[in-house]
XYZ file of C-alpha atoms in Angstrom:
456
model
C 20.996 -31.922 9.812
C 23.374 -29.974 7.574
C 20.910 -27.079 7.338
C 20.603 -26.866 11.118
C 24.383 -27.035 11.518
C 24.831 -24.236 8.970
C 22.219 -22.163 10.772
C 24.049 -22.636 14.094
C 27.324 -21.720 12.402
C 25.788 -18.544 11.011
C 24.465 -17.595 14.449
C 27.892 -18.209 15.980
C 29.613 -16.131 13.278
C 27.213 -13.274 13.993
C 28.248 -13.093 17.646
C 31.061 -11.364 19.506
C 31.999 -14.445 21.527
C 33.125 -17.105 19.005
C 36.341 -15.614 17.590
C 37.537 -14.131 20.939
C 36.821 -17.463 22.626
C 38.794 -19.402 20.007
C 41.672 -16.922 20.198
C 41.670 -17.141 24.006
C 41.837 -20.935 23.776
C 44.719 -20.576 21.331
C 46.518 -18.240 23.745
C 46.123 -20.758 26.552
C 47.563 -23.504 24.348
C 50.419 -21.220 23.237
C 51.338 -20.381 26.846
C 51.483 -24.079 27.697
C 53.727 -24.741 24.700
C 56.121 -21.863 25.344
C 56.462 -22.640 29.053
C 57.243 -26.253 28.122
C 59.881 -25.018 25.651
C 61.456 -22.903 28.404
C 61.983 -26.047 30.464
C 63.545 -27.930 27.541
C 65.581 -25.308 25.642
C 68.601 -23.404 26.986
C 69.206 -20.341 24.791
C 72.187 -19.034 26.778
C 73.003 -15.506 27.852
C 73.598 -14.078 24.354
C 70.143 -14.841 22.948
C 67.648 -12.182 21.897
C 64.995 -13.400 24.334
C 64.200 -11.723 27.642
C 67.132 -11.874 30.038
C 65.954 -9.955 33.098
C 65.292 -11.081 36.654
C 62.235 -12.935 37.902
C 60.904 -9.831 39.666
C 61.329 -7.790 36.497
C 59.623 -10.490 34.447
C 56.774 -10.664 36.925
C 56.266 -6.901 36.824
C 56.459 -6.857 33.024
C 53.868 -9.582 32.579
C 51.544 -8.002 35.139
C 51.810 -4.641 33.366
C 51.097 -6.182 29.973
C 48.128 -8.158 31.306
C 46.617 -5.101 32.991
C 47.149 -2.961 29.909
C 45.575 -5.488 27.587
C 42.400 -5.941 29.632
C 42.079 -2.158 29.916
C 42.423 -1.683 26.156
C 39.972 -4.552 25.599
C 37.453 -2.655 27.717
C 38.044 0.507 25.700
C 37.634 -1.398 22.428
C 34.400 -2.906 23.673
C 33.132 0.541 24.706
C 33.986 2.020 21.305
C 32.232 -0.898 19.639
C 29.089 -0.348 21.711
C 29.108 3.370 20.825
C 29.477 2.455 17.140
C 26.590 0.012 17.394
C 24.429 2.646 19.092
C 25.228 5.249 16.425
C 24.581 2.785 13.626
C 21.283 1.659 15.129
C 19.955 5.206 15.426
C 21.245 6.361 12.035
C 20.696 3.349 9.775
C 18.385 0.994 11.671
C 18.692 -1.757 14.290
C 18.700 -4.564 11.718
C 22.069 -3.325 10.452
C 23.720 -4.249 13.772
C 24.227 -7.871 12.796
C 26.554 -6.730 10.001
C 28.834 -5.127 12.608
C 28.605 -8.066 14.983
C 29.583 -10.529 12.250
C 32.404 -8.269 11.022
C 35.546 -10.451 11.357
C 37.695 -7.336 11.876
C 35.841 -6.319 15.046
C 35.876 -9.874 16.353
C 39.599 -10.270 15.664
C 40.482 -7.008 17.420
C 38.578 -7.924 20.560
C 40.018 -11.437 20.456
C 43.585 -10.150 20.127
C 43.471 -8.128 23.340
C 41.692 -10.847 25.300
C 44.114 -13.498 24.043
C 47.166 -11.378 24.902
C 45.759 -10.700 28.384
C 45.127 -14.393 29.014
C 48.554 -15.386 27.678
C 50.370 -12.918 29.942
C 48.276 -13.996 32.922
C 49.054 -17.684 32.406
C 52.762 -17.024 31.892
C 52.827 -14.789 34.983
C 51.864 -17.667 37.268
C 54.928 -19.684 36.153
C 57.501 -17.029 37.121
C 59.260 -17.865 40.352
C 62.343 -16.334 41.948
C 63.900 -13.210 43.392
C 65.685 -10.064 42.348
C 68.681 -11.500 40.442
C 68.744 -13.174 37.051
C 70.086 -16.431 38.432
C 67.404 -16.801 41.107
C 64.305 -18.887 40.427
C 62.625 -19.710 37.163
C 62.224 -17.116 34.408
C 60.450 -18.426 31.240
C 62.424 -16.264 28.826
C 60.828 -17.584 25.624
C 57.315 -17.160 27.020
C 58.003 -13.603 28.178
C 59.530 -12.659 24.817
C 56.469 -13.952 22.984
C 54.299 -11.979 25.403
C 56.194 -8.818 24.440
C 55.714 -9.678 20.749
C 51.973 -10.124 21.316
C 51.840 -6.730 23.035
C 53.528 -5.109 20.010
C 51.042 -6.887 17.731
C 48.212 -5.537 19.892
C 49.416 -1.979 19.287
C 49.261 -2.586 15.527
C 45.787 -4.071 15.910
C 44.668 -1.052 17.958
C 45.743 1.295 15.157
C 43.842 -0.876 12.669
C 40.752 -0.822 14.887
C 40.686 2.976 15.048
C 40.750 3.143 11.248
C 38.267 0.297 10.844
C 35.752 1.760 13.315
C 35.859 5.124 11.554
C 35.438 3.689 8.050
C 32.832 1.046 8.879
C 30.189 3.615 9.845
C 30.517 5.565 6.595
C 27.316 5.188 4.614
C 28.883 4.147 1.300
C 31.055 1.491 2.923
C 28.080 0.119 4.827
C 25.968 0.043 1.669
C 28.759 -1.860 -0.114
C 28.986 -4.460 2.681
C 25.233 -5.067 2.729
C 25.158 -5.137 -1.068
C 27.848 -7.824 -1.048
C 25.724 -9.854 1.387
C 22.749 -9.459 -0.945
C 24.801 -10.650 -3.922
C 25.883 -13.751 -2.018
C 22.311 -14.453 -0.903
C 21.098 -14.189 -4.496
C 23.899 -16.473 -5.666
C 22.989 -19.109 -3.067
C 19.306 -18.819 -3.972
C 19.906 -19.219 -7.701
C 22.133 -22.232 -7.120
C 19.405 -23.843 -5.033
C 19.731 -26.287 -2.155
C 18.729 -29.326 -4.214
C 19.554 -30.567 -7.695
C 16.078 -29.756 -9.009
C 15.665 -28.406 -12.539
C 15.498 -24.689 -13.071
C 12.216 -22.819 -13.122
C 10.116 -23.575 -16.163
C 11.503 -27.090 -16.596
C 9.292 -28.832 -14.076
C 7.001 -26.402 -12.333
C 3.782 -28.245 -13.086
C 1.987 -30.389 -10.544
C 3.335 -33.991 -10.674
C 1.144 -36.682 -12.162
C 0.935 -38.640 -8.915
C -0.847 -35.714 -7.238
C -4.486 -35.295 -8.322
C -6.060 -31.983 -9.242
C -7.833 -32.013 -5.876
C -4.574 -31.887 -3.924
C -5.505 -28.472 -2.525
C -8.435 -29.998 -0.644
C -6.974 -33.479 -0.127
C -3.678 -32.400 1.452
C -3.533 -32.273 5.249
C -1.913 -29.142 6.770
C 0.974 -29.582 9.194
C 0.769 -26.863 11.845
C 3.779 -25.087 13.339
C 4.402 -25.954 16.982
C 6.227 -22.684 17.671
C 6.429 -19.084 16.603
C 9.116 -16.955 15.011
C 10.730 -16.167 11.693
C 11.540 -19.086 9.419
C 15.318 -18.764 9.202
C 15.959 -21.938 7.180
C 14.115 -24.862 5.608
C 15.852 -28.214 5.191
C 14.537 -29.186 1.753
C 16.804 -32.218 1.470
C 15.460 -33.538 4.762
C 11.859 -32.960 3.649
C 12.539 -34.772 0.364
C 13.937 -37.757 2.245
C 11.004 -37.761 4.674
C 8.461 -37.576 1.846
C 10.199 -40.369 -0.067
C 10.236 -42.546 3.046
C 6.485 -42.000 3.544
C 5.703 -42.094 -0.212
C 3.944 -38.737 -0.177
C 4.202 -35.227 -1.576
C 4.823 -32.249 0.730
C 3.573 -28.807 -0.250
C 5.768 -26.278 1.589
C 3.754 -23.122 2.303
C 6.330 -21.099 4.281
C 9.655 -19.800 3.019
C 12.615 -18.296 4.921
C 11.845 -14.773 6.101
C 8.156 -15.346 6.811
C 6.782 -15.178 10.355
C 4.688 -18.025 11.702
C 2.637 -18.477 14.855
C 1.544 -21.747 16.477
C -1.082 -23.338 14.267
C 0.177 -21.773 11.020
C 0.444 -24.363 8.245
C 4.121 -24.947 7.542
C 3.382 -27.534 4.893
C 0.646 -29.821 3.604
C 0.985 -33.571 3.165
C -0.638 -35.529 0.335
C -2.037 -38.082 0.717
C -2.938 -37.150 4.266
C -4.060 -40.509 5.629
C -0.760 -41.232 7.423
C -0.401 -37.827 9.054
C 0.067 -38.130 12.800
C 1.924 -36.492 15.644
C 5.180 -38.236 14.751
C 5.130 -37.012 11.136
C 4.111 -33.513 12.207
C 7.013 -33.370 14.655
C 9.424 -34.604 11.973
C 8.267 -31.954 9.509
C 8.500 -29.227 12.176
C 12.082 -30.297 12.850
C 13.033 -29.354 9.272
C 11.814 -25.771 9.751
C 14.233 -23.668 11.820
C 12.529 -20.776 13.614
C 14.298 -17.792 15.169
C 13.691 -14.400 16.695
C 15.281 -12.520 13.789
C 15.616 -12.959 10.053
C 18.986 -14.123 8.733
C 20.824 -14.065 5.405
C 21.310 -17.830 5.227
C 18.289 -18.583 2.996
C 16.262 -15.351 3.181
C 17.230 -13.708 -0.113
C 15.045 -10.629 0.502
C 16.508 -9.805 3.931
C 19.628 -8.013 2.685
C 17.470 -6.088 0.207
C 15.238 -5.045 3.107
C 18.307 -3.760 4.967
C 19.274 -1.519 2.048
C 15.670 -0.369 1.738
C 15.580 0.470 5.453
C 18.731 2.574 5.081
C 17.220 4.403 2.110
C 13.878 5.031 3.821
C 15.590 6.381 6.946
C 17.781 8.602 4.774
C 14.662 10.031 3.119
C 12.938 10.816 6.416
C 12.626 14.534 7.308
C 14.786 14.069 10.413
C 17.758 12.764 8.370
C 17.149 14.222 4.888
C 20.080 12.464 3.207
C 19.113 11.677 -0.403
C 22.706 10.780 -1.307
C 22.598 7.714 0.944
C 19.245 6.770 -0.575
C 20.735 7.084 -4.073
C 23.658 4.838 -3.048
C 21.163 2.240 -1.826
C 19.214 2.422 -5.102
C 22.432 1.947 -7.093
C 23.415 -1.107 -5.064
C 19.933 -2.613 -5.269
C 19.982 -2.184 -9.028
C 23.325 -3.963 -9.275
C 22.085 -6.918 -7.235
C 18.785 -7.174 -9.125
C 20.778 -7.297 -12.366
C 22.605 -10.328 -10.962
C 19.262 -11.877 -10.060
C 18.066 -11.396 -13.659
C 21.104 -13.164 -15.102
C 20.182 -16.456 -13.427
C 17.187 -18.783 -13.410
C 15.091 -19.235 -10.287
C 15.057 -22.750 -8.826
C 12.096 -24.899 -9.726
C 9.192 -25.119 -7.306
C 9.316 -28.925 -7.648
C 11.994 -30.995 -5.924
C 12.672 -34.643 -6.721
C 13.947 -37.726 -4.937
C 16.653 -40.050 -6.229
C 14.119 -41.913 -8.397
C 12.948 -38.766 -10.150
C 9.597 -38.491 -8.371
C 8.381 -35.115 -7.126
C 8.434 -35.102 -3.341
C 8.442 -31.423 -2.311
C 6.696 -28.466 -3.951
C 7.330 -24.947 -2.640
C 4.106 -22.999 -3.023
C 5.670 -19.807 -1.620
C 8.913 -18.839 -3.304
C 10.890 -15.776 -4.336
C 10.161 -14.394 -7.799
C 11.577 -11.571 -9.873
C 8.428 -9.516 -9.317
C 8.720 -10.070 -5.569
C 12.374 -9.010 -5.553
C 11.569 -5.844 -7.519
C 8.715 -4.992 -5.155
C 10.909 -5.581 -2.105
C 13.741 -3.471 -3.545
C 11.911 -0.419 -4.858
C 8.358 -0.106 -3.536
C 9.124 1.425 -0.140
C 11.802 3.725 -1.538
C 9.326 4.953 -4.160
C 6.650 5.453 -1.518
C 9.003 7.589 0.602
C 10.819 9.505 -2.131
C 8.446 12.472 -1.756
C 9.881 15.648 -3.273
C 13.444 14.317 -3.685
C 13.820 14.764 -7.440
C 17.302 13.239 -7.478
C 15.963 10.001 -5.972
C 13.117 9.788 -8.512
C 15.637 10.348 -11.310
C 17.935 7.620 -10.031
C 15.046 5.181 -9.619
C 14.026 5.628 -13.264
C 17.649 5.472 -14.414
C 18.066 2.206 -12.541
C 15.017 0.736 -14.284
C 16.590 1.765 -17.590
C 19.852 0.039 -16.711
C 18.004 -3.094 -15.656
C 16.254 -3.069 -19.016
C 19.602 -3.976 -20.606
C 19.529 -7.263 -18.657
C 15.908 -8.232 -19.391
C 15.853 -11.771 -20.811
C 12.201 -12.748 -20.547
C 8.786 -11.230 -21.058
C 8.330 -11.345 -17.269
C 11.423 -9.183 -16.807
C 10.209 -6.644 -19.333
C 6.692 -6.552 -17.951
C 7.793 -6.060 -14.353
C 10.316 -3.368 -15.265
C 7.752 -1.490 -17.371
C 5.246 -1.720 -14.493
C 7.722 -0.247 -12.016
C 8.745 2.507 -14.426
C 5.077 3.440 -14.840
C 4.244 3.596 -11.131
C 7.482 5.483 -10.449
C 6.755 8.218 -12.965
C 3.154 8.361 -11.771
C 4.326 8.860 -8.192
C 6.833 11.478 -9.305
C 4.152 13.412 -11.190
C 2.038 13.519 -8.030
C 4.946 14.722 -5.847
C 6.897 17.114 -8.099
C 5.449 20.436 -9.201
C 8.391 22.142 -10.896
C 7.971 21.811 -14.730
C 11.717 21.529 -15.397
C 12.051 18.706 -12.892
C 9.039 16.975 -14.409
C 10.583 17.217 -17.888
C 13.749 15.556 -16.577
C 11.700 12.776 -15.016
C 9.651 12.262 -18.185
C 12.898 12.066 -20.158
C 14.257 9.353 -17.820
C 10.959 7.512 -18.087
C 11.054 7.502 -21.890
C 14.666 6.311 -21.858
C 13.776 3.527 -19.433
C 10.933 2.326 -21.675
C 13.219 2.485 -24.708
C 15.831 0.388 -22.876
C 13.190 -2.203 -21.985
C 11.901 -2.219 -25.568
C 15.414 -2.757 -26.967
C 15.670 -5.889 -24.815
C 13.299 -7.550 -27.291
C 16.011 -7.437 -29.960
C 17.477 -10.781 -31.111
C 20.397 -12.299 -29.234
C 23.703 -10.695 -30.207
C 22.173 -7.300 -30.892
C 23.640 -5.842 -27.695
C 24.402 -6.434 -24.034
C 21.753 -8.464 -22.267
C 19.421 -8.705 -25.327
C 18.646 -12.373 -25.257
C 15.408 -12.228 -27.183
C 11.836 -12.984 -26.214
C 11.420 -15.869 -23.783
């Protein structure tokens, strides 16, 4: 239940309607409060609040309301143009980063809220041309003027924010921050299972023939797996006294009939259990950052690949993406991946994830496509090999060293096939040798240098 609620919250945060709607509701409540105060508080003639006639107040509020809805339309138009430019330049999957940007949502909400506030206050103004005639909610009108001044400040902020948010380096930094948070959530894990290596073997209660004895549970829908409720699956397996082998992880696409999981023993599997298991897999039309740790990496890779295309030819953006990917992978290497086995309260294995993110998978997702599209961009090849060398400083296990050495080898092999200039090739060979030396130094005993934790 918590996983589904978090998924709904993420979807709401990634929309343009939530924050403006909440701010509009707040404006409606504020107008009710201020109008009530106007009926209860007499500030006198010498106060700093609005002291004009009812007609003047009515004209002022109408002008403010009309201005705010006009500016809101302009802001929305500028936002759509920004989204269009971003989609064509960096890729359509980047759009969700702009839609979930709290700055854009707050700006749009400010103008809509000010418009609604002025409109609601306008309907309470009654009277004629003189100050003494009718009812003039002075406090409400003064707050409306203050909101209009605030809207001008917000408009200035929006112009700056819209201009800076489409700059490549800023966008790379935002996506890189999302990747860091996704990695942090992944390494923490959803359950309290031991870390990888502590309990990754098949539990004793499951026989060696579990692969053939387990009954597959088919998906009843199609789409990307956006989240998996592991806690719910553990509780369901404990209730049924079975082991669930989860075959799909967040980010993978399933079609009806695809095995989401397998149940062992499979004698009790029926429509009710299948429906319950399906309910713990949340499917969507798009991938999300909630549990899909590779999605943000794919966004940076997409930016880099587009930058390397002949139509764009922007190796500097590709280099920025490589730098940010290297930084995030270093964070991934500093932690331990969650165990594939997940336990109930009694310490019995109930859920085993057969498809999970590994260091090799993260490295492949981060660098393979960039390497395949680097072509004749010597600067990109150099930065790729330099990044492998930097990551070598953080290698803690033999797996880390082996994967890094493998990527350094295929990178230099690809560079040799693409680059013909001898001087450029010498530079690349030099970076390759330095990368291998950095990986080799990671075998030194703990305390010999940064990140040298010894052989695992």
